[in-house]
XYZ file of C-alpha atoms in Angstrom:
556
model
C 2.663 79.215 -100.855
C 5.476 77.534 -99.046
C 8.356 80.115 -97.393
C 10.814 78.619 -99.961
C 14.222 77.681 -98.959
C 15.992 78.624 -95.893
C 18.277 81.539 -96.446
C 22.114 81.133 -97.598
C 24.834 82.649 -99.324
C 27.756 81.740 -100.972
C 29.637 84.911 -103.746
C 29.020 83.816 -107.273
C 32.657 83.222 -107.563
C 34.456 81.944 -104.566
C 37.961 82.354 -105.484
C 39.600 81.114 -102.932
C 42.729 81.768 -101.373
C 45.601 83.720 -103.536
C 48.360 81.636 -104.274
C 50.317 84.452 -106.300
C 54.168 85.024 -105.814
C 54.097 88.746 -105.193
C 57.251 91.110 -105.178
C 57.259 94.758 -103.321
C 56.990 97.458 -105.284
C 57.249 100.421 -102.642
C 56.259 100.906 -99.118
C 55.907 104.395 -99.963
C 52.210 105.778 -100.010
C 50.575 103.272 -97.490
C 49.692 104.226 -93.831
C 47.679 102.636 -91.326
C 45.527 104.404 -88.530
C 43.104 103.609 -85.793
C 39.470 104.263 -86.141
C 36.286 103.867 -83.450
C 36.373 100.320 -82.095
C 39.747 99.147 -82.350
C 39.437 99.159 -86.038
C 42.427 99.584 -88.734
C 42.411 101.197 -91.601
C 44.885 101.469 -94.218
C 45.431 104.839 -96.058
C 46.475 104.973 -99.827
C 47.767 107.895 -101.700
C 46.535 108.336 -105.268
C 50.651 108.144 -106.096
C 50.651 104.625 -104.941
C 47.711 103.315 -106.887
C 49.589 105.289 -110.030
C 52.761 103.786 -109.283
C 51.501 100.203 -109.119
C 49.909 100.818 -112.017
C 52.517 102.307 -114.284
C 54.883 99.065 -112.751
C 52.101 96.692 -113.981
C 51.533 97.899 -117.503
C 55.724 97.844 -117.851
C 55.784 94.547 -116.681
C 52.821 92.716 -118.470
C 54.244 93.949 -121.566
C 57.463 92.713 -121.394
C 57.039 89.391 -119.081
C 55.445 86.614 -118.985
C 54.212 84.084 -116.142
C 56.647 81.310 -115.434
C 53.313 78.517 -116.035
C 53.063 79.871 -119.234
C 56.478 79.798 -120.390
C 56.755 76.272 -119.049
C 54.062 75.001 -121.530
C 55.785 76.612 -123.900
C 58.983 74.648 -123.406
C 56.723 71.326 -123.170
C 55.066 71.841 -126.957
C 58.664 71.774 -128.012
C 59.572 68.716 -125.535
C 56.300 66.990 -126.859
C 57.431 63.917 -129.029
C 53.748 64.268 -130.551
C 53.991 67.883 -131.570
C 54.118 68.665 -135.380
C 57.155 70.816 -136.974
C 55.087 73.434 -137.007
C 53.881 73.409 -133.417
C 57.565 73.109 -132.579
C 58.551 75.623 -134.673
C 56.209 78.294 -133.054
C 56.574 77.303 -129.692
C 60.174 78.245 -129.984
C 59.752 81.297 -132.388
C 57.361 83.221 -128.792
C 59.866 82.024 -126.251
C 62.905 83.408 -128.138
C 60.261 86.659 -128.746
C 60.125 86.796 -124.978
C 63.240 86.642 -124.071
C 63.523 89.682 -126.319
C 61.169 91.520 -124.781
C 62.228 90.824 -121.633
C 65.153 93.188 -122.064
C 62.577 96.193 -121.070
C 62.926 97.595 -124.398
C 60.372 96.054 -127.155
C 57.483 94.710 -125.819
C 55.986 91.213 -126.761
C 53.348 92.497 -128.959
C 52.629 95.169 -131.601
C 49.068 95.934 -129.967
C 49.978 96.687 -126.767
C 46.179 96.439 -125.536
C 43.740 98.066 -123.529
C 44.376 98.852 -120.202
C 42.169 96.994 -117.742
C 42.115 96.883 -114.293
C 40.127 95.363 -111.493
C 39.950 96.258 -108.243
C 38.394 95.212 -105.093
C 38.583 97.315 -102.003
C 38.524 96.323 -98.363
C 35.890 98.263 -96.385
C 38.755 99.334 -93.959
C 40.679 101.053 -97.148
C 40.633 105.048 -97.239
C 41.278 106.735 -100.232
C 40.807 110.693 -101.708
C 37.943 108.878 -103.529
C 39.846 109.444 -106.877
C 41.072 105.563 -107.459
C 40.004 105.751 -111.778
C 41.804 108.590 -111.897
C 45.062 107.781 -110.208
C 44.993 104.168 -111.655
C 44.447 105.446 -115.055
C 47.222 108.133 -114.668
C 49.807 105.104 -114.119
C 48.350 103.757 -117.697
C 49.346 106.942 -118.900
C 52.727 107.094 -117.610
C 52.749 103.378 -118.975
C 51.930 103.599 -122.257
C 53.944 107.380 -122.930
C 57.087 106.393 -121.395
C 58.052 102.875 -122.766
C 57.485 102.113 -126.559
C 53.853 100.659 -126.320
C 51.287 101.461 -129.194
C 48.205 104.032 -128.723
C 45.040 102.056 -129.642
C 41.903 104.017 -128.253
C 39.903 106.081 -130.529
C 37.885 109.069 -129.114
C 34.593 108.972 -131.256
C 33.971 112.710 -131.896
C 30.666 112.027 -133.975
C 29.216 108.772 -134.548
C 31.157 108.737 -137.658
C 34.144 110.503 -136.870
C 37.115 109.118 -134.371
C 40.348 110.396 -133.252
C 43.108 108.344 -131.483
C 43.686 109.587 -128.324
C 47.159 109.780 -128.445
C 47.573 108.177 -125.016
C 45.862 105.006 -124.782
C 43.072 106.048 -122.836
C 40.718 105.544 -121.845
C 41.295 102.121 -119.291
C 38.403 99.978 -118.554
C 38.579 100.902 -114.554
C 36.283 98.560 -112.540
C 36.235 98.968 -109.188
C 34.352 96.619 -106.445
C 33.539 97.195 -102.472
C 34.544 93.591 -101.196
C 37.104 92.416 -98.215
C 39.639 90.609 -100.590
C 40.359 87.398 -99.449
C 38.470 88.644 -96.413
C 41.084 91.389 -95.008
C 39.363 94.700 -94.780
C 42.594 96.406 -94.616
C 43.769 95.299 -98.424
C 42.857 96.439 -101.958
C 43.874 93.687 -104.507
C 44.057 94.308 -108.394
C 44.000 92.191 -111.676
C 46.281 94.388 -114.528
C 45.165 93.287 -118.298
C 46.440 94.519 -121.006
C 43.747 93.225 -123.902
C 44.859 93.071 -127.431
C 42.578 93.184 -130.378
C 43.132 90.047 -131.733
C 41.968 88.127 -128.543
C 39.157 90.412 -127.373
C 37.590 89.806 -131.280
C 37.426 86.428 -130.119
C 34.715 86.746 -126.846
C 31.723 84.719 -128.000
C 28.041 85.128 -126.406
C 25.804 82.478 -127.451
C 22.250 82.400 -125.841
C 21.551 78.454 -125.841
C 18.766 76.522 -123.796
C 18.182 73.845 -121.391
C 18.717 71.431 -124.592
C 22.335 72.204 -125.075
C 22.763 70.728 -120.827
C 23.978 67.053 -121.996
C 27.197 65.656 -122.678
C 26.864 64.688 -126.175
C 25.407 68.170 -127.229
C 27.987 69.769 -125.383
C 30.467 68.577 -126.985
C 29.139 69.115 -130.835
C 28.331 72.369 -129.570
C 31.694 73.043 -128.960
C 33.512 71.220 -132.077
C 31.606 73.903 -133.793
C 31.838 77.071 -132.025
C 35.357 76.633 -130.952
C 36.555 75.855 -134.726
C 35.527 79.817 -134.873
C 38.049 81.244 -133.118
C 40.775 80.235 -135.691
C 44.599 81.506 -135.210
C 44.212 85.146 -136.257
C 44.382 85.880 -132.145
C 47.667 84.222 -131.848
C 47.590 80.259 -130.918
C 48.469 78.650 -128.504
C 45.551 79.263 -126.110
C 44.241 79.615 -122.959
C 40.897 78.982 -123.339
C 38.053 79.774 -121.266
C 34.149 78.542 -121.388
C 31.507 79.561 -119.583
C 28.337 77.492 -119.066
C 24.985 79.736 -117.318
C 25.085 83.490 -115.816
C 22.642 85.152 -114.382
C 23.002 86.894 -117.272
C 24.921 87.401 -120.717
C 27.366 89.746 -119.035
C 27.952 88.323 -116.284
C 29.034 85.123 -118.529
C 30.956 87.067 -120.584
C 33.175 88.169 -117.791
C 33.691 85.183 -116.008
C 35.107 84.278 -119.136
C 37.183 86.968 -119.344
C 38.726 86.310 -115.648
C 39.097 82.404 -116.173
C 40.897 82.880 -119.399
C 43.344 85.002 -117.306
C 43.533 82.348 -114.478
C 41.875 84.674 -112.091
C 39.239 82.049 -111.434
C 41.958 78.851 -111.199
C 40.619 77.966 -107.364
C 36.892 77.888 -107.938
C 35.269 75.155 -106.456
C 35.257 71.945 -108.266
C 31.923 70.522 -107.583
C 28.457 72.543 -107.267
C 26.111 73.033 -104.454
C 22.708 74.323 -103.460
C 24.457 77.551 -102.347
C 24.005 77.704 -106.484
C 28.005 79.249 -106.639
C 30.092 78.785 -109.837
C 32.397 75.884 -109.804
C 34.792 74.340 -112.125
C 34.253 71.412 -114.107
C 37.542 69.356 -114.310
C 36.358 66.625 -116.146
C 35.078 68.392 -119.224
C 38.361 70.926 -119.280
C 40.007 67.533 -120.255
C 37.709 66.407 -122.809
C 37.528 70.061 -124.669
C 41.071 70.162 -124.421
C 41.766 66.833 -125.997
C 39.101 67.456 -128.777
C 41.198 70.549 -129.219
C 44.068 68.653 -129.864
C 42.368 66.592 -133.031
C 41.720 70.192 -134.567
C 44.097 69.571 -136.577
C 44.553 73.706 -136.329
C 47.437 73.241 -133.643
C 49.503 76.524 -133.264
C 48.433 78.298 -135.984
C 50.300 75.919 -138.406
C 48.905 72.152 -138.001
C 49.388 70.017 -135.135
C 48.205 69.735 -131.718
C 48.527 72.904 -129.756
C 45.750 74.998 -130.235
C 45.173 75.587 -126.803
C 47.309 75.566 -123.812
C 44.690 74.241 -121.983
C 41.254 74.737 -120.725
C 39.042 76.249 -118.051
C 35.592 75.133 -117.706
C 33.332 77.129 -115.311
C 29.392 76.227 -114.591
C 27.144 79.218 -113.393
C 23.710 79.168 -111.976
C 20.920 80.763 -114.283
C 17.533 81.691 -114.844
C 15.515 78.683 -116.341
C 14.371 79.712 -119.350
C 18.276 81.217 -120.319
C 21.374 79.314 -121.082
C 24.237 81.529 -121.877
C 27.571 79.970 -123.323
C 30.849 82.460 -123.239
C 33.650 81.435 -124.740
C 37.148 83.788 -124.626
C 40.470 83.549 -124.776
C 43.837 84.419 -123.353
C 46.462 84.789 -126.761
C 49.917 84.072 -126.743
C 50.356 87.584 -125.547
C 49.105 86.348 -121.824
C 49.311 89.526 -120.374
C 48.011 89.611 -117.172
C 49.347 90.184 -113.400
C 48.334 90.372 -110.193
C 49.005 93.326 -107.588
C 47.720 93.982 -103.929
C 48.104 96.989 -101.614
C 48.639 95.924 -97.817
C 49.886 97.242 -94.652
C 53.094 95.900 -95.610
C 53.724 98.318 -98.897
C 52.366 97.819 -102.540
C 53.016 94.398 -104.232
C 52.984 93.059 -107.552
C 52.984 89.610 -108.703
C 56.475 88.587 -109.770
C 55.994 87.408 -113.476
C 59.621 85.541 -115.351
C 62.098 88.132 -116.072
C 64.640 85.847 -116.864
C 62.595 83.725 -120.057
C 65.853 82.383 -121.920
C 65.891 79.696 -118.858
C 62.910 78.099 -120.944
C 65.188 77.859 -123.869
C 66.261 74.181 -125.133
C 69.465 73.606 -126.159
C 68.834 72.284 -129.458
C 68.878 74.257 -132.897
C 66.652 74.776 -135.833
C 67.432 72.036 -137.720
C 66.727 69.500 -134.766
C 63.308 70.803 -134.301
C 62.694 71.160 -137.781
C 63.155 67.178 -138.404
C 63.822 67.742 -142.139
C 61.227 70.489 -142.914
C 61.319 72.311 -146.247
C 62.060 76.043 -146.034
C 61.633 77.691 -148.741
C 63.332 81.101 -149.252
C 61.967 83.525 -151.109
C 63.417 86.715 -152.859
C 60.948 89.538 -152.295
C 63.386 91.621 -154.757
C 62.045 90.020 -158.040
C 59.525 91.346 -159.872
C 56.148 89.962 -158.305
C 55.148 87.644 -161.201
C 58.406 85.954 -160.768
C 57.033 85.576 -156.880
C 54.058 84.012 -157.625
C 55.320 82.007 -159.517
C 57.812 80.313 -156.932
C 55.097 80.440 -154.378
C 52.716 78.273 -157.296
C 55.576 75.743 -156.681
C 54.742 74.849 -153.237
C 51.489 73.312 -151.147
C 50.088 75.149 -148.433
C 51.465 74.635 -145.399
C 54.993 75.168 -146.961
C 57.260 77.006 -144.619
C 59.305 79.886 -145.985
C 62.095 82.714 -145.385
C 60.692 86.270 -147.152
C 64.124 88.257 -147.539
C 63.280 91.535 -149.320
C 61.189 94.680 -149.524
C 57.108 94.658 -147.843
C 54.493 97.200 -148.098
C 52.478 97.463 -144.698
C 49.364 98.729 -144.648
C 46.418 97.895 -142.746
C 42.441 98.806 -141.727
C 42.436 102.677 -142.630
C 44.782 102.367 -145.741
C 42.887 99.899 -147.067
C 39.716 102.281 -147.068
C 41.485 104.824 -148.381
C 42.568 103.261 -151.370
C 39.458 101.318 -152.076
C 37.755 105.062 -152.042
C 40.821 105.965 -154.850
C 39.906 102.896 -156.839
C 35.911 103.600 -156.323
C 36.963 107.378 -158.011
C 38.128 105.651 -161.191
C 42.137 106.211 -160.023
C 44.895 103.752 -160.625
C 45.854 101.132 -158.032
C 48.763 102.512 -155.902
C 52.391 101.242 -157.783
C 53.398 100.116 -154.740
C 50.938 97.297 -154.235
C 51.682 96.473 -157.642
C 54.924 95.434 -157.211
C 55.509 94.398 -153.225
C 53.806 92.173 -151.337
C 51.457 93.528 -148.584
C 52.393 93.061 -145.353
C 48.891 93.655 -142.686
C 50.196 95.343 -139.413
C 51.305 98.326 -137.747
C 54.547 98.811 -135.840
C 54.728 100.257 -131.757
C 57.052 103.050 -130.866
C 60.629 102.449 -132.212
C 63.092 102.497 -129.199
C 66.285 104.844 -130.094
C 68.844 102.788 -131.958
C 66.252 100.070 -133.033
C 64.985 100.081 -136.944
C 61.655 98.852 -136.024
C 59.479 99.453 -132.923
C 57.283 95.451 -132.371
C 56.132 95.052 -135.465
C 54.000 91.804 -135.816
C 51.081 90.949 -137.560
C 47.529 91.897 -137.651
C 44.483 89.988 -137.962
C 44.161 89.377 -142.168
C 40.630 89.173 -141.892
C 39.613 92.586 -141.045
C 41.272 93.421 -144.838
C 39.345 90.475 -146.785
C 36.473 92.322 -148.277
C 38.655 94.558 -149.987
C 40.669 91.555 -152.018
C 38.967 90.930 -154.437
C 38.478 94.664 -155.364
C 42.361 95.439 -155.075
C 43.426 91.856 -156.869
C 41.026 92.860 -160.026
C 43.119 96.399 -159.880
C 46.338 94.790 -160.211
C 47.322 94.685 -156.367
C 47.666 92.729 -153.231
C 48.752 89.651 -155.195
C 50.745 88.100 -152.197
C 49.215 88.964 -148.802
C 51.034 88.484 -145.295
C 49.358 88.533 -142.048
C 48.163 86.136 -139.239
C 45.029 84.324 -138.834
C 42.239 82.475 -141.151
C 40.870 83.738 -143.899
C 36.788 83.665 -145.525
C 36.096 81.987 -148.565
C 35.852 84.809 -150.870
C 39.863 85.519 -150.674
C 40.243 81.891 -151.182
C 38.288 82.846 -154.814
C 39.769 85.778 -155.346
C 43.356 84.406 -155.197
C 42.005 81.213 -157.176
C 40.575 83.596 -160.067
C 43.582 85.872 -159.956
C 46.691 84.154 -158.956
C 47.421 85.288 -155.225
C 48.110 84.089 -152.626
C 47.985 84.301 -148.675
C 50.698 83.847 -146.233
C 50.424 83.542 -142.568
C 52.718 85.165 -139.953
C 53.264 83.377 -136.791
C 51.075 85.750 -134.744
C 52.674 87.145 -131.212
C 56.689 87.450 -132.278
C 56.671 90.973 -132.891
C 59.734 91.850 -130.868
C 61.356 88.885 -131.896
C 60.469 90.395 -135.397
C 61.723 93.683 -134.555
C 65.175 92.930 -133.641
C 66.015 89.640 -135.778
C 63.884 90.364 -139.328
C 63.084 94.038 -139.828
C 66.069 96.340 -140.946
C 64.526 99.317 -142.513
C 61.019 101.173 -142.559
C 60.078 104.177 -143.937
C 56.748 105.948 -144.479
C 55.163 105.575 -148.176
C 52.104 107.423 -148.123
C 49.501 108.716 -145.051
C 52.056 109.839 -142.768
C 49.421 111.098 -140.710
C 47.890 108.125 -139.558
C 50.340 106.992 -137.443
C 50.609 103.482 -137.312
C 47.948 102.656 -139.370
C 50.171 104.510 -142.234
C 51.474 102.613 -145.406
C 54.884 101.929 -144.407
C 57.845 100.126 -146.853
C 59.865 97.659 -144.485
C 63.048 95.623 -145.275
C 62.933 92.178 -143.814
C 65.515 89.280 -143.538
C 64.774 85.633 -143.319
C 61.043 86.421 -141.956
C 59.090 83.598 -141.618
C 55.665 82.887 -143.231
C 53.906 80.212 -144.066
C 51.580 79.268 -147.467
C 47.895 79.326 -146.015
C 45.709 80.103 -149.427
C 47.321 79.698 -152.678
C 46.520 80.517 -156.775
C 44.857 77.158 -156.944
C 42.111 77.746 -154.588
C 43.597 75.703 -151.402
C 43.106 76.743 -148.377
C 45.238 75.091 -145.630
C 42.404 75.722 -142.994
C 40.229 74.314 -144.829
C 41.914 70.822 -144.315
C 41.249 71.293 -140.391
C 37.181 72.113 -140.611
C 35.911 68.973 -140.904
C 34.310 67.536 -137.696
C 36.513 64.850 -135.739
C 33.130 64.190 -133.388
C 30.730 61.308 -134.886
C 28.900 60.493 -131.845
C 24.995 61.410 -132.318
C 25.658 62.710 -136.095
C 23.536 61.282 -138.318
């Protein structure tokens, strides 16, 4: 047999070098003393891996980076743009200048806590890092007005929200960061729902490895994803592993930029590298979606990142994630010098263009609804319209999402009534964060519509959830079930929930299931709250219109 190759080694992921504008956060906590040899080590208190913590979760929840708020400003700069795309665009950067007052933060689901670590060999801690770096989640998420989403499973039935938003995902990783010893460098996520639902594993073969494939491959797959996790995009895919997790990570980390100085050209040292030339290609077949930002038009994605792993030869995994409008993510580092934190746009409004509504709009219909009248007299000024109409909902909403739902599908199951109140109000799917003192409504935007579609049908039959509001695509069978009994669906922009908060919502109150928390059936008050038509009584769906395949190379 011959000896094989000579030996060499390159990481799977060379990063390279950190480009990151960092800011201190405290010098306090962070020694350095001499060891055997001449060495240097760096000593870190458990406080200072809390406090960078606690700083991170604030700020990733109220700011965004400056890249991202730039692209923002160029969807509504883009001559090419639709209304719609337009329209959005400016809708999240006036939400984040909102939430960059410290007070709401940018999105209802405030996420779970992850954060990545990787620790110089010349680092000394008490050994407790998880501990200390998920007490600064806690301080995070029970001192500022951020939503508790983790649920304790007590039986494999039975689950409990914690009440705290732990547990964090805590990963931890012995490695010289950007070859110091002496430094311990983090990634802070904060991972909503709506854009973790859309992580995609598929296990493909040596077949798929062509460019025309690709590409079909992709039409398809990325036409999945629809707008329920809050368009625009970053979008990440991930071609190889050496093995399905692995994929799905990298995935993770390029859709957060993490990965943004990989290589750009493969090697024999069989490291991951960046494909350039295909990020353009996805990004423009993107564009002729159709889908655009959630609405129509060009921007579904922000852009792309394209990463090409080594694997085993008879596996072929394909990850595909993405990074929502809520592109929470940040940077920290602890050094000799104190503990650092990347320094994300506190000061948003500078993105703002100095135009108004009516510019952007270029002669848009808005339709404004009455939510007040009784709901036939809704439907039928909603049967007016097509989908894709853009309206103003001024009047009382129901909210009620995932656990209400099953509760009053088991009602209707026992041979009770359908609740009066989703009788008469359109349904609103979400659930509000903390409300800050003085505020009427904690971030309140919506949630993804499609966790609530198999119950439509059930509750339209039963006289309720006629007119639907949430964000995202919905399946075929609500399509039906509004066709057969005159409902419709209306779509949210997804990610303005403090922008929601402060400008739209003006009452809530609990209806029923106070003791669910936010997943309780609230009654809201809204002003000039914007919505779109997405399925209507006819049986149109307005994503339907953007499903078609644009690709006609190699179709037969």
């Amino acid at each position: 047999m011959s000896s094989g190759a000579p030996f060499s080694y390159s990481p799977l992921l060379p990063v390279g070098a950190d480009q990151t504008e960092y800011r201190l956060v405290t010098d306090e906590g962070v020694d350095v003393v001499h060891g055997p040899g001449g060495r240097r080590f760096l000593t870190v208190e458990p406080a200072a891996l809390t406090a960078l913590t606690a700083e991170a979760m604030h700020d990733i929840s109220h700011y965004l980076r400056p890249a991202h708020l730039a692209q923002l400003r160029a969807i509504i700069d883009d001559p090419a743009a639709s209304p719609n795309d337009r329209f959005v665009a400016l809708d999240l950067l006036r939400n984040a200048n909102i939430a960059a007052g410290g007070v709401l933060p940018m999105c209802q689901d405030t996420g779970t806590a992850i954060v990545l670590g990787k620790r110089g060999r010349h680092v000394l801690t008490d050994g407790s890092d998880d501990e200390a770096l998920s007490r600064g989640v806690y301080q995070a998420y029970t001192r500022l007005n951020l939503r508790y989403s983790q649920l304790a499973p007590l039986t494999m039935w039975e689950e409990k929200n914690t009440g705290s938003n732990l547990p964090a995902q805590v990963e931890i990783y012995a490695e010289d960061p950007d070859g110091h010893p002496d430094a311990y460098k983090f990634l802070f996520m904060a991972k909503g729902g709506g854009s973790a639902n859309k992580s995609y594993l598929y296990q493909e073969t040596k077949a798929l490895l062509n460019p025309t494939r690709m590409m079909q491959f992709l039409e398809e797959k990325l036409r999945l994803i629809g707008t329920s996790a809050c368009p625009p995009y970053h979008l990440a895919v991930v071609i190889g592993g050496t093995s399905a997790e692995y994929a799905l990570k990298t995935a993770k980390l390029a859709s957060a930029k993490y990965l943004d100085n990989l290589p750009t050209q493969g090697s024999m040292l069989a490291h991951g590298f960046r494909d350039l030339e295909l990020e353009a290609e996805v990004l423009e077949l993107t564009r002729q979606f159709g889908i655009g930002a959630q609405f129509g038009g060009r921007y579904f994605c922000h852009d792309v990142r394209v990463v090409r792993l080594p694997r085993h030869g008879a596996s072929c995994p394909v990850a595909i994630a993405v990074s929502c409008s809520a592109d929470r993510q940040a940077m920290g580092k602890i050094t000799p010098s104190g503990v650092w934190l990347e320094r994300l746009e506190t000061d948003p409004a500078r993105f703002l263009p100095d135009v108004t509504d009516a510019q952007l709009d270029e002669g848009a219909e808005v339709v404004r609804v009455d939510l007040n009248r009784p709901m036939d007299e809704i439907r039928a000024e909603l049967s007016k319209y097509p989908v894709k109409t853009r309206l103003s909902l001024t009047g009382p909403l129901v909210v009620a999402r995932d656990i209400a739902h099953a509760k009053i599908a088991e009602r209707l199951d026992a041979g009770e009534p359908m609740p009066q109140y989703l009788r008469d109000h359109a349904v609103y799917y979400a659930g509000p964060a903390k409300t800050p003192e003085g505020y009427a409504s904690g971030s309140f935007g919506p949630t993804t519509a499609g966790r609530m579609d198999a119950y439509v049908q059930k509750f339209q039959a039963a006289g309720g959830s006629h007119v639907m509001l949430a964000k995202g695509n919905r399946s075929g069978q609500v399509t039906r079930s509004c066709h057969e009994h005159g409902g419709f669906y209306l779509g949210s922009i997804g990610g303005p929930a403090a922008r929601l908060a402060q400008d739209c919502i003006k009452h809530v109150e609990v209806l029923e299931y106070p003791e669910l928390g936010m997943e309780a059936v609230w009654k809201i008050e809204v002003v000039d709250f914007p919505a779109f038509i997405v399925v209507d009584d006819k049986g149109n769906d307005f994503f339907a219109e953007v499903t078609k395949p644009v690709l006609t190379v190699g179709r037969r």
